[in-house]
């Protein structure tokens, strides 16, 4: 079986799949693609021009949530989608909250403003613009996630699920921008971030990125 993850390691959606593959112990190749300067025929692989795309032998699967689900079906251990229907719905909702809520705020407003745009264009980081997003747009999202965790180790049930991976993946971009969920304001989410990012799977993806773009990375102790 040949598995290829197509995309860039700085994308939180690509990272989500990278972590799923590592947690399941699946061997795969990484094929780097920058969606903003893609190869000419990229739309044949990814009809919306987005990353990640995924190749299993000669078949293509698109969209991180669809790919994660697919991987759970071809390699059910460990299961990342709970078997109980309501718990599965909760895990998929938290994954969607991260994809559709956290990423659009952390991505353009914070990570791109402070890390990516300066790196690509040499522009100064937009500290003021990013601070507004950090003060106004981010707190309700982090507050919701903190409430959902309550005092649990995982978002759903007693084991790792796609909810945890979906949330912890964009939190890597937040840390790359020098921001972490505040320990006093969101203690459960702060502890979750620390725990998740210390897992072997996250360490394997975080180490090479921080070597490249880790200037603002915040350590958690
Ligand atoms: N729903 C998609 C979103 C993927 C996505 O938006 N990826 C970004 C990179 S983080 C991308 O490819 N952007 C390029 C574009 O929108 O043209 C998924 O979960 O895979």
PDB file of C-alpha atoms and ligand atoms in Angstrom:
ATOM      1  CA  UNK A   1       0.000   0.000   0.000  1.00  0.00           C
ATOM      2  CA  UNK A   2       1.463   3.354  -1.011  1.00  0.00           C
ATOM      3  CA  UNK A   3       0.238   6.459   0.814  1.00  0.00           C
ATOM      4  CA  UNK A   4       1.194  10.023  -0.094  1.00  0.00           C
ATOM      5  CA  UNK A   5       0.283  13.190   1.803  1.00  0.00           C
ATOM      6  CA  UNK A   6       0.290  16.136  -0.579  1.00  0.00           C
ATOM      7  CA  UNK A   7       0.697  19.652   0.844  1.00  0.00           C
ATOM      8  CA  UNK A   8       2.856  21.784   3.091  1.00  0.00           C
ATOM      9  CA  UNK A   9       3.708  21.067   6.745  1.00  0.00           C
ATOM     10  CA  UNK A  10       2.807  24.610   7.778  1.00  0.00           C
ATOM     11  CA  UNK A  11      -0.860  24.037   6.863  1.00  0.00           C
ATOM     12  CA  UNK A  12      -2.910  22.991   9.919  1.00  0.00           C
ATOM     13  CA  UNK A  13      -5.107  20.840   7.654  1.00  0.00           C
ATOM     14  CA  UNK A  14      -2.091  18.972   6.296  1.00  0.00           C
ATOM     15  CA  UNK A  15      -0.734  18.628   9.847  1.00  0.00           C
ATOM     16  CA  UNK A  16      -4.028  17.076  10.968  1.00  0.00           C
ATOM     17  CA  UNK A  17      -3.538  14.268   8.449  1.00  0.00           C
ATOM     18  CA  UNK A  18       0.165  13.937   9.198  1.00  0.00           C
ATOM     19  CA  UNK A  19      -0.753  13.349  12.872  1.00  0.00           C
ATOM     20  CA  UNK A  20      -3.519  10.862  11.999  1.00  0.00           C
ATOM     21  CA  UNK A  21      -1.006   8.873   9.920  1.00  0.00           C
ATOM     22  CA  UNK A  22       1.587   8.937  12.716  1.00  0.00           C
ATOM     23  CA  UNK A  23      -0.907   7.990  15.448  1.00  0.00           C
ATOM     24  CA  UNK A  24      -2.027   5.045  13.309  1.00  0.00           C
ATOM     25  CA  UNK A  25       1.556   4.027  12.557  1.00  0.00           C
ATOM     26  CA  UNK A  26       1.006   4.219   8.783  1.00  0.00           C
ATOM     27  CA  UNK A  27       4.072   4.725   6.572  1.00  0.00           C
ATOM     28  CA  UNK A  28       3.634   7.463   4.010  1.00  0.00           C
ATOM     29  CA  UNK A  29       5.503   9.787   1.705  1.00  0.00           C
ATOM     30  CA  UNK A  30       5.174  13.561   1.881  1.00  0.00           C
ATOM     31  CA  UNK A  31       4.810  15.425  -1.433  1.00  0.00           C
ATOM     32  CA  UNK A  32       5.337  19.163  -0.865  1.00  0.00           C
ATOM     33  CA  UNK A  33       2.901  21.480  -2.650  1.00  0.00           C
ATOM     34  CA  UNK A  34       2.405  25.182  -1.991  1.00  0.00           C
ATOM     35  CA  UNK A  35      -1.253  25.824  -2.949  1.00  0.00           C
ATOM     36  CA  UNK A  36      -0.412  29.439  -3.804  1.00  0.00           C
ATOM     37  CA  UNK A  37       2.173  28.410  -6.433  1.00  0.00           C
ATOM     38  CA  UNK A  38       0.987  24.919  -7.316  1.00  0.00           C
ATOM     39  CA  UNK A  39       2.230  22.663 -10.122  1.00  0.00           C
ATOM     40  CA  UNK A  40       0.354  23.234 -13.437  1.00  0.00           C
ATOM     41  CA  UNK A  41      -1.735  20.078 -13.191  1.00  0.00           C
ATOM     42  CA  UNK A  42      -2.538  20.439  -9.469  1.00  0.00           C
ATOM     43  CA  UNK A  43      -6.307  20.845 -10.073  1.00  0.00           C
ATOM     44  CA  UNK A  44      -6.357  17.311 -11.504  1.00  0.00           C
ATOM     45  CA  UNK A  45      -5.297  16.144  -8.025  1.00  0.00           C
ATOM     46  CA  UNK A  46      -7.127  18.775  -5.983  1.00  0.00           C
ATOM     47  CA  UNK A  47     -10.154  20.171  -7.841  1.00  0.00           C
ATOM     48  CA  UNK A  48     -10.486  23.130  -5.426  1.00  0.00           C
ATOM     49  CA  UNK A  49      -6.745  23.798  -5.493  1.00  0.00           C
ATOM     50  CA  UNK A  50      -6.452  23.149  -1.753  1.00  0.00           C
ATOM     51  CA  UNK A  51      -4.126  21.127   0.444  1.00  0.00           C
ATOM     52  CA  UNK A  52      -4.085  18.489   1.742  1.00  0.00           C
ATOM     53  CA  UNK A  53      -4.751  16.012  -1.027  1.00  0.00           C
ATOM     54  CA  UNK A  54      -4.029  12.376  -0.408  1.00  0.00           C
ATOM     55  CA  UNK A  55      -2.998   9.536  -2.730  1.00  0.00           C
ATOM     56  CA  UNK A  56      -3.617   5.892  -1.830  1.00  0.00           C
ATOM     57  CA  UNK A  57      -1.944   3.815  -4.583  1.00  0.00           C
ATOM     58  CA  UNK A  58      -3.485   5.442  -7.670  1.00  0.00           C
ATOM     59  CA  UNK A  59      -6.582   6.866  -5.939  1.00  0.00           C
ATOM     60  CA  UNK A  60      -6.973  10.435  -4.732  1.00  0.00           C
ATOM     61  CA  UNK A  61      -8.924  11.595  -1.662  1.00  0.00           C
ATOM     62  CA  UNK A  62      -9.497  15.316  -0.954  1.00  0.00           C
ATOM     63  CA  UNK A  63     -10.293  17.445   2.098  1.00  0.00           C
ATOM     64  CA  UNK A  64      -8.693  16.830   5.494  1.00  0.00           C
ATOM     65  CA  UNK A  65     -11.925  15.723   7.192  1.00  0.00           C
ATOM     66  CA  UNK A  66     -12.721  13.275   4.395  1.00  0.00           C
ATOM     67  CA  UNK A  67      -9.130  11.994   4.387  1.00  0.00           C
ATOM     68  CA  UNK A  68      -9.120  11.515   8.187  1.00  0.00           C
ATOM     69  CA  UNK A  69     -12.352   9.528   7.973  1.00  0.00           C
ATOM     70  CA  UNK A  70     -10.969   7.473   5.096  1.00  0.00           C
ATOM     71  CA  UNK A  71      -7.806   6.639   7.046  1.00  0.00           C
ATOM     72  CA  UNK A  72      -9.913   5.564  10.030  1.00  0.00           C
ATOM     73  CA  UNK A  73     -11.723   3.114   7.749  1.00  0.00           C
ATOM     74  CA  UNK A  74      -8.615   1.621   6.131  1.00  0.00           C
ATOM     75  CA  UNK A  75      -6.728   1.457   9.453  1.00  0.00           C
ATOM     76  CA  UNK A  76      -9.224   1.274  12.341  1.00  0.00           C
ATOM     77  CA  UNK A  77      -6.549   1.110  15.091  1.00  0.00           C
ATOM     78  CA  UNK A  78      -6.490   3.244  17.057  1.00  0.00           C
ATOM     79  CA  UNK A  79     -10.016   4.424  16.207  1.00  0.00           C
ATOM     80  CA  UNK A  80     -10.141   8.218  16.005  1.00  0.00           C
ATOM     81  CA  UNK A  81     -13.944   8.378  15.623  1.00  0.00           C
ATOM     82  CA  UNK A  82     -15.932   7.130  18.637  1.00  0.00           C
ATOM     83  CA  UNK A  83     -18.325   4.226  17.988  1.00  0.00           C
ATOM     84  CA  UNK A  84     -21.173   5.852  19.935  1.00  0.00           C
ATOM     85  CA  UNK A  85     -23.174   7.968  17.425  1.00  0.00           C
ATOM     86  CA  UNK A  86     -23.500  11.027  19.676  1.00  0.00           C
ATOM     87  CA  UNK A  87     -19.849  10.949  20.728  1.00  0.00           C
ATOM     88  CA  UNK A  88     -18.852  10.582  17.054  1.00  0.00           C
ATOM     89  CA  UNK A  89     -20.993  13.624  16.198  1.00  0.00           C
ATOM     90  CA  UNK A  90     -19.352  15.581  19.027  1.00  0.00           C
ATOM     91  CA  UNK A  91     -15.868  14.645  17.831  1.00  0.00           C
ATOM     92  CA  UNK A  92     -16.724  15.702  14.264  1.00  0.00           C
ATOM     93  CA  UNK A  93     -18.269  18.948  15.528  1.00  0.00           C
ATOM     94  CA  UNK A  94     -15.153  19.875  17.514  1.00  0.00           C
ATOM     95  CA  UNK A  95     -13.058  19.023  14.437  1.00  0.00           C
ATOM     96  CA  UNK A  96     -15.297  21.321  12.366  1.00  0.00           C
ATOM     97  CA  UNK A  97     -15.117  24.052  15.034  1.00  0.00           C
ATOM     98  CA  UNK A  98     -11.332  23.948  14.648  1.00  0.00           C
ATOM     99  CA  UNK A  99     -11.395  23.812  10.820  1.00  0.00           C
ATOM    100  CA  UNK A 100     -14.134  26.411  10.309  1.00  0.00           C
ATOM    101  CA  UNK A 101     -13.646  28.566  13.432  1.00  0.00           C
ATOM    102  CA  UNK A 102     -10.092  28.446  14.774  1.00  0.00           C
ATOM    103  CA  UNK A 103      -8.167  28.149  11.493  1.00  0.00           C
ATOM    104  CA  UNK A 104      -9.771  31.198   9.798  1.00  0.00           C
ATOM    105  CA  UNK A 105      -8.900  33.332  12.854  1.00  0.00           C
ATOM    106  CA  UNK A 106      -5.430  31.952  13.648  1.00  0.00           C
ATOM    107  CA  UNK A 107      -4.403  31.656   9.979  1.00  0.00           C
ATOM    108  CA  UNK A 108      -4.853  35.060   8.301  1.00  0.00           C
ATOM    109  CA  UNK A 109      -5.194  37.229  11.408  1.00  0.00           C
ATOM    110  CA  UNK A 110      -2.307  35.926  13.501  1.00  0.00           C
ATOM    111  CA  UNK A 111      -0.004  33.364  11.838  1.00  0.00           C
ATOM    112  CA  UNK A 112       0.120  35.006   8.418  1.00  0.00           C
ATOM    113  CA  UNK A 113       0.347  38.514   9.888  1.00  0.00           C
ATOM    114  CA  UNK A 114       3.195  37.678  12.272  1.00  0.00           C
ATOM    115  CA  UNK A 115       5.073  34.783  10.657  1.00  0.00           C
ATOM    116  CA  UNK A 116       4.178  33.808   7.112  1.00  0.00           C
ATOM    117  CA  UNK A 117       3.860  37.178   5.341  1.00  0.00           C
ATOM    118  CA  UNK A 118       7.064  38.562   6.858  1.00  0.00           C
ATOM    119  CA  UNK A 119       8.857  35.351   5.876  1.00  0.00           C
ATOM    120  CA  UNK A 120       7.527  35.371   2.274  1.00  0.00           C
ATOM    121  CA  UNK A 121       7.730  39.082   1.523  1.00  0.00           C
ATOM    122  CA  UNK A 122      10.192  40.542   4.016  1.00  0.00           C
ATOM    123  CA  UNK A 123       7.390  42.830   5.313  1.00  0.00           C
ATOM    124  CA  UNK A 124       7.353  43.832   8.990  1.00  0.00           C
ATOM    125  CA  UNK A 125       5.034  41.690  11.156  1.00  0.00           C
ATOM    126  CA  UNK A 126       1.617  43.351  11.571  1.00  0.00           C
ATOM    127  CA  UNK A 127       1.808  43.392  15.383  1.00  0.00           C
ATOM    128  CA  UNK A 128      -1.097  45.818  15.831  1.00  0.00           C
ATOM    129  CA  UNK A 129      -3.475  44.005  13.465  1.00  0.00           C
ATOM    130  CA  UNK A 130      -2.633  40.630  15.000  1.00  0.00           C
ATOM    131  CA  UNK A 131      -3.069  41.957  18.554  1.00  0.00           C
ATOM    132  CA  UNK A 132      -6.633  43.040  17.713  1.00  0.00           C
ATOM    133  CA  UNK A 133      -7.445  39.531  16.530  1.00  0.00           C
ATOM    134  CA  UNK A 134      -5.750  38.030  19.613  1.00  0.00           C
ATOM    135  CA  UNK A 135      -7.750  40.331  21.925  1.00  0.00           C
ATOM    136  CA  UNK A 136     -11.134  40.279  20.171  1.00  0.00           C
ATOM    137  CA  UNK A 137     -11.661  37.299  17.858  1.00  0.00           C
ATOM    138  CA  UNK A 138      -9.623  34.570  19.514  1.00  0.00           C
ATOM    139  CA  UNK A 139     -10.929  34.608  23.145  1.00  0.00           C
ATOM    140  CA  UNK A 140     -14.501  33.417  22.431  1.00  0.00           C
ATOM    141  CA  UNK A 141     -13.115  30.482  20.452  1.00  0.00           C
ATOM    142  CA  UNK A 142     -10.604  29.523  23.137  1.00  0.00           C
ATOM    143  CA  UNK A 143     -13.259  30.004  25.838  1.00  0.00           C
ATOM    144  CA  UNK A 144     -15.636  27.613  24.072  1.00  0.00           C
ATOM    145  CA  UNK A 145     -12.930  24.964  23.713  1.00  0.00           C
ATOM    146  CA  UNK A 146     -11.882  25.356  27.352  1.00  0.00           C
ATOM    147  CA  UNK A 147     -15.520  24.809  28.431  1.00  0.00           C
ATOM    148  CA  UNK A 148     -15.853  21.772  26.197  1.00  0.00           C
ATOM    149  CA  UNK A 149     -12.773  20.164  27.715  1.00  0.00           C
ATOM    150  CA  UNK A 150     -13.949  20.879  31.279  1.00  0.00           C
ATOM    151  CA  UNK A 151     -11.644  18.666  33.339  1.00  0.00           C
ATOM    152  CA  UNK A 152     -11.295  15.917  30.734  1.00  0.00           C
ATOM    153  CA  UNK A 153      -8.008  14.832  29.208  1.00  0.00           C
ATOM    154  CA  UNK A 154      -9.619  14.567  25.761  1.00  0.00           C
ATOM    155  CA  UNK A 155     -12.483  16.431  24.097  1.00  0.00           C
ATOM    156  CA  UNK A 156     -14.612  13.299  23.749  1.00  0.00           C
ATOM    157  CA  UNK A 157     -14.585  10.232  26.007  1.00  0.00           C
ATOM    158  CA  UNK A 158     -11.406   8.774  27.448  1.00  0.00           C
ATOM    159  CA  UNK A 159      -9.225   8.466  24.386  1.00  0.00           C
ATOM    160  CA  UNK A 160      -7.646  10.458  21.591  1.00  0.00           C
ATOM    161  CA  UNK A 161     -10.046  11.364  18.791  1.00  0.00           C
ATOM    162  CA  UNK A 162     -10.109  13.487  15.675  1.00  0.00           C
ATOM    163  CA  UNK A 163     -11.435  16.319  17.882  1.00  0.00           C
ATOM    164  CA  UNK A 164      -8.142  16.508  19.799  1.00  0.00           C
ATOM    165  CA  UNK A 165      -6.017  16.310  16.661  1.00  0.00           C
ATOM    166  CA  UNK A 166      -8.205  18.856  14.849  1.00  0.00           C
ATOM    167  CA  UNK A 167      -7.834  21.425  17.664  1.00  0.00           C
ATOM    168  CA  UNK A 168      -4.168  20.806  18.514  1.00  0.00           C
ATOM    169  CA  UNK A 169      -3.069  21.166  14.864  1.00  0.00           C
ATOM    170  CA  UNK A 170      -3.887  24.882  14.386  1.00  0.00           C
ATOM    171  CA  UNK A 171      -2.667  25.578  17.946  1.00  0.00           C
ATOM    172  CA  UNK A 172       0.818  24.793  16.564  1.00  0.00           C
ATOM    173  CA  UNK A 173       0.453  27.796  14.214  1.00  0.00           C
ATOM    174  CA  UNK A 174      -0.688  29.891  17.173  1.00  0.00           C
ATOM    175  CA  UNK A 175       2.447  28.923  19.124  1.00  0.00           C
ATOM    176  CA  UNK A 176       4.581  29.663  16.064  1.00  0.00           C
ATOM    177  CA  UNK A 177       3.150  33.182  16.212  1.00  0.00           C
ATOM    178  CA  UNK A 178       4.162  33.462  19.889  1.00  0.00           C
ATOM    179  CA  UNK A 179       0.723  32.936  21.431  1.00  0.00           C
ATOM    180  CA  UNK A 180      -0.636  30.196  23.722  1.00  0.00           C
ATOM    181  CA  UNK A 181      -4.009  29.815  25.471  1.00  0.00           C
ATOM    182  CA  UNK A 182      -3.518  31.754  28.710  1.00  0.00           C
ATOM    183  CA  UNK A 183      -2.979  29.420  31.690  1.00  0.00           C
ATOM    184  CA  UNK A 184      -5.152  31.441  34.126  1.00  0.00           C
ATOM    185  CA  UNK A 185      -7.972  32.257  31.734  1.00  0.00           C
ATOM    186  CA  UNK A 186      -8.249  28.879  29.948  1.00  0.00           C
ATOM    187  CA  UNK A 187      -6.485  26.353  32.214  1.00  0.00           C
ATOM    188  CA  UNK A 188      -7.973  23.245  30.600  1.00  0.00           C
ATOM    189  CA  UNK A 189      -7.029  24.332  27.077  1.00  0.00           C
ATOM    190  CA  UNK A 190      -3.568  25.433  28.199  1.00  0.00           C
ATOM    191  CA  UNK A 191      -2.910  22.004  29.769  1.00  0.00           C
ATOM    192  CA  UNK A 192      -4.406  20.262  26.707  1.00  0.00           C
ATOM    193  CA  UNK A 193      -2.076  22.185  24.373  1.00  0.00           C
ATOM    194  CA  UNK A 194       0.925  21.226  26.457  1.00  0.00           C
ATOM    195  CA  UNK A 195      -0.118  17.539  26.601  1.00  0.00           C
ATOM    196  CA  UNK A 196      -1.020  17.207  22.937  1.00  0.00           C
ATOM    197  CA  UNK A 197       2.065  18.971  21.633  1.00  0.00           C
ATOM    198  CA  UNK A 198       4.249  16.728  23.826  1.00  0.00           C
ATOM    199  CA  UNK A 199       2.945  13.553  22.112  1.00  0.00           C
ATOM    200  CA  UNK A 200       5.490  11.785  19.908  1.00  0.00           C
ATOM    201  CA  UNK A 201       3.334  12.423  16.817  1.00  0.00           C
ATOM    202  CA  UNK A 202       3.189  16.198  17.414  1.00  0.00           C
ATOM    203  CA  UNK A 203       6.865  16.359  18.394  1.00  0.00           C
ATOM    204  CA  UNK A 204       7.754  14.706  15.083  1.00  0.00           C
ATOM    205  CA  UNK A 205       5.989  17.427  13.095  1.00  0.00           C
ATOM    206  CA  UNK A 206       6.771  20.386  15.371  1.00  0.00           C
ATOM    207  CA  UNK A 207      10.563  19.926  15.571  1.00  0.00           C
ATOM    208  CA  UNK A 208      11.343  20.458  11.864  1.00  0.00           C
ATOM    209  CA  UNK A 209       8.953  23.444  11.624  1.00  0.00           C
ATOM    210  CA  UNK A 210      10.361  25.233  14.656  1.00  0.00           C
ATOM    211  CA  UNK A 211      13.855  24.751  13.226  1.00  0.00           C
ATOM    212  CA  UNK A 212      12.667  26.657  10.129  1.00  0.00           C
ATOM    213  CA  UNK A 213      10.186  29.254  11.408  1.00  0.00           C
ATOM    214  CA  UNK A 214      10.420  28.976  15.193  1.00  0.00           C
ATOM    215  CA  UNK A 215      11.628  32.494  15.980  1.00  0.00           C
ATOM    216  CA  UNK A 216       8.465  33.386  17.946  1.00  0.00           C
ATOM    217  CA  UNK A 217       7.710  29.838  19.225  1.00  0.00           C
ATOM    218  CA  UNK A 218       6.519  29.805  22.854  1.00  0.00           C
ATOM    219  CA  UNK A 219       7.767  27.045  25.151  1.00  0.00           C
ATOM    220  CA  UNK A 220       5.273  25.655  27.650  1.00  0.00           C
ATOM    221  CA  UNK A 221       6.463  24.720  31.095  1.00  0.00           C
TER     222      UNK A 221
HETATM  223  N1  LIG B   1     -11.700  22.070   4.005  1.00  0.00           N
HETATM  224  C1  LIG B   1     -10.334  21.918   3.544  1.00  0.00           C
HETATM  225  C2  LIG B   1      -9.581  23.221   3.719  1.00  0.00           C
HETATM  226  C3  LIG B   1      -8.173  23.136   3.165  1.00  0.00           C
HETATM  227  C4  LIG B   1      -7.529  24.511   3.015  1.00  0.00           C
HETATM  228  O1  LIG B   1      -8.228  25.554   3.017  1.00  0.00           O
HETATM  229  N2  LIG B   1      -6.220  24.517   2.858  1.00  0.00           N
HETATM  230  C5  LIG B   1      -5.513  25.769   2.615  1.00  0.00           C
HETATM  231  C6  LIG B   1      -4.100  25.738   3.191  1.00  0.00           C
HETATM  232  S1  LIG B   1      -4.126  25.790   4.960  1.00  0.00           S
HETATM  233  C7  LIG B   1      -5.370  25.948   1.120  1.00  0.00           C
HETATM  234  O2  LIG B   1      -5.090  25.002   0.417  1.00  0.00           O
HETATM  235  N3  LIG B   1      -5.554  27.188   0.643  1.00  0.00           N
HETATM  236  C8  LIG B   1      -5.364  27.480  -0.745  1.00  0.00           C
HETATM  237  C9  LIG B   1      -6.570  28.098  -1.357  1.00  0.00           C
HETATM  238  O3  LIG B   1      -7.585  28.277  -0.658  1.00  0.00           O
HETATM  239  O4  LIG B   1      -6.508  28.406  -2.536  1.00  0.00           O
HETATM  240  C10 LIG B   1      -9.666  20.769   4.281  1.00  0.00           C
HETATM  241  O5  LIG B   1     -10.071  20.503   5.414  1.00  0.00           O
HETATM  242  O6  LIG B   1      -8.781  20.119   3.708  1.00  0.00           O
END
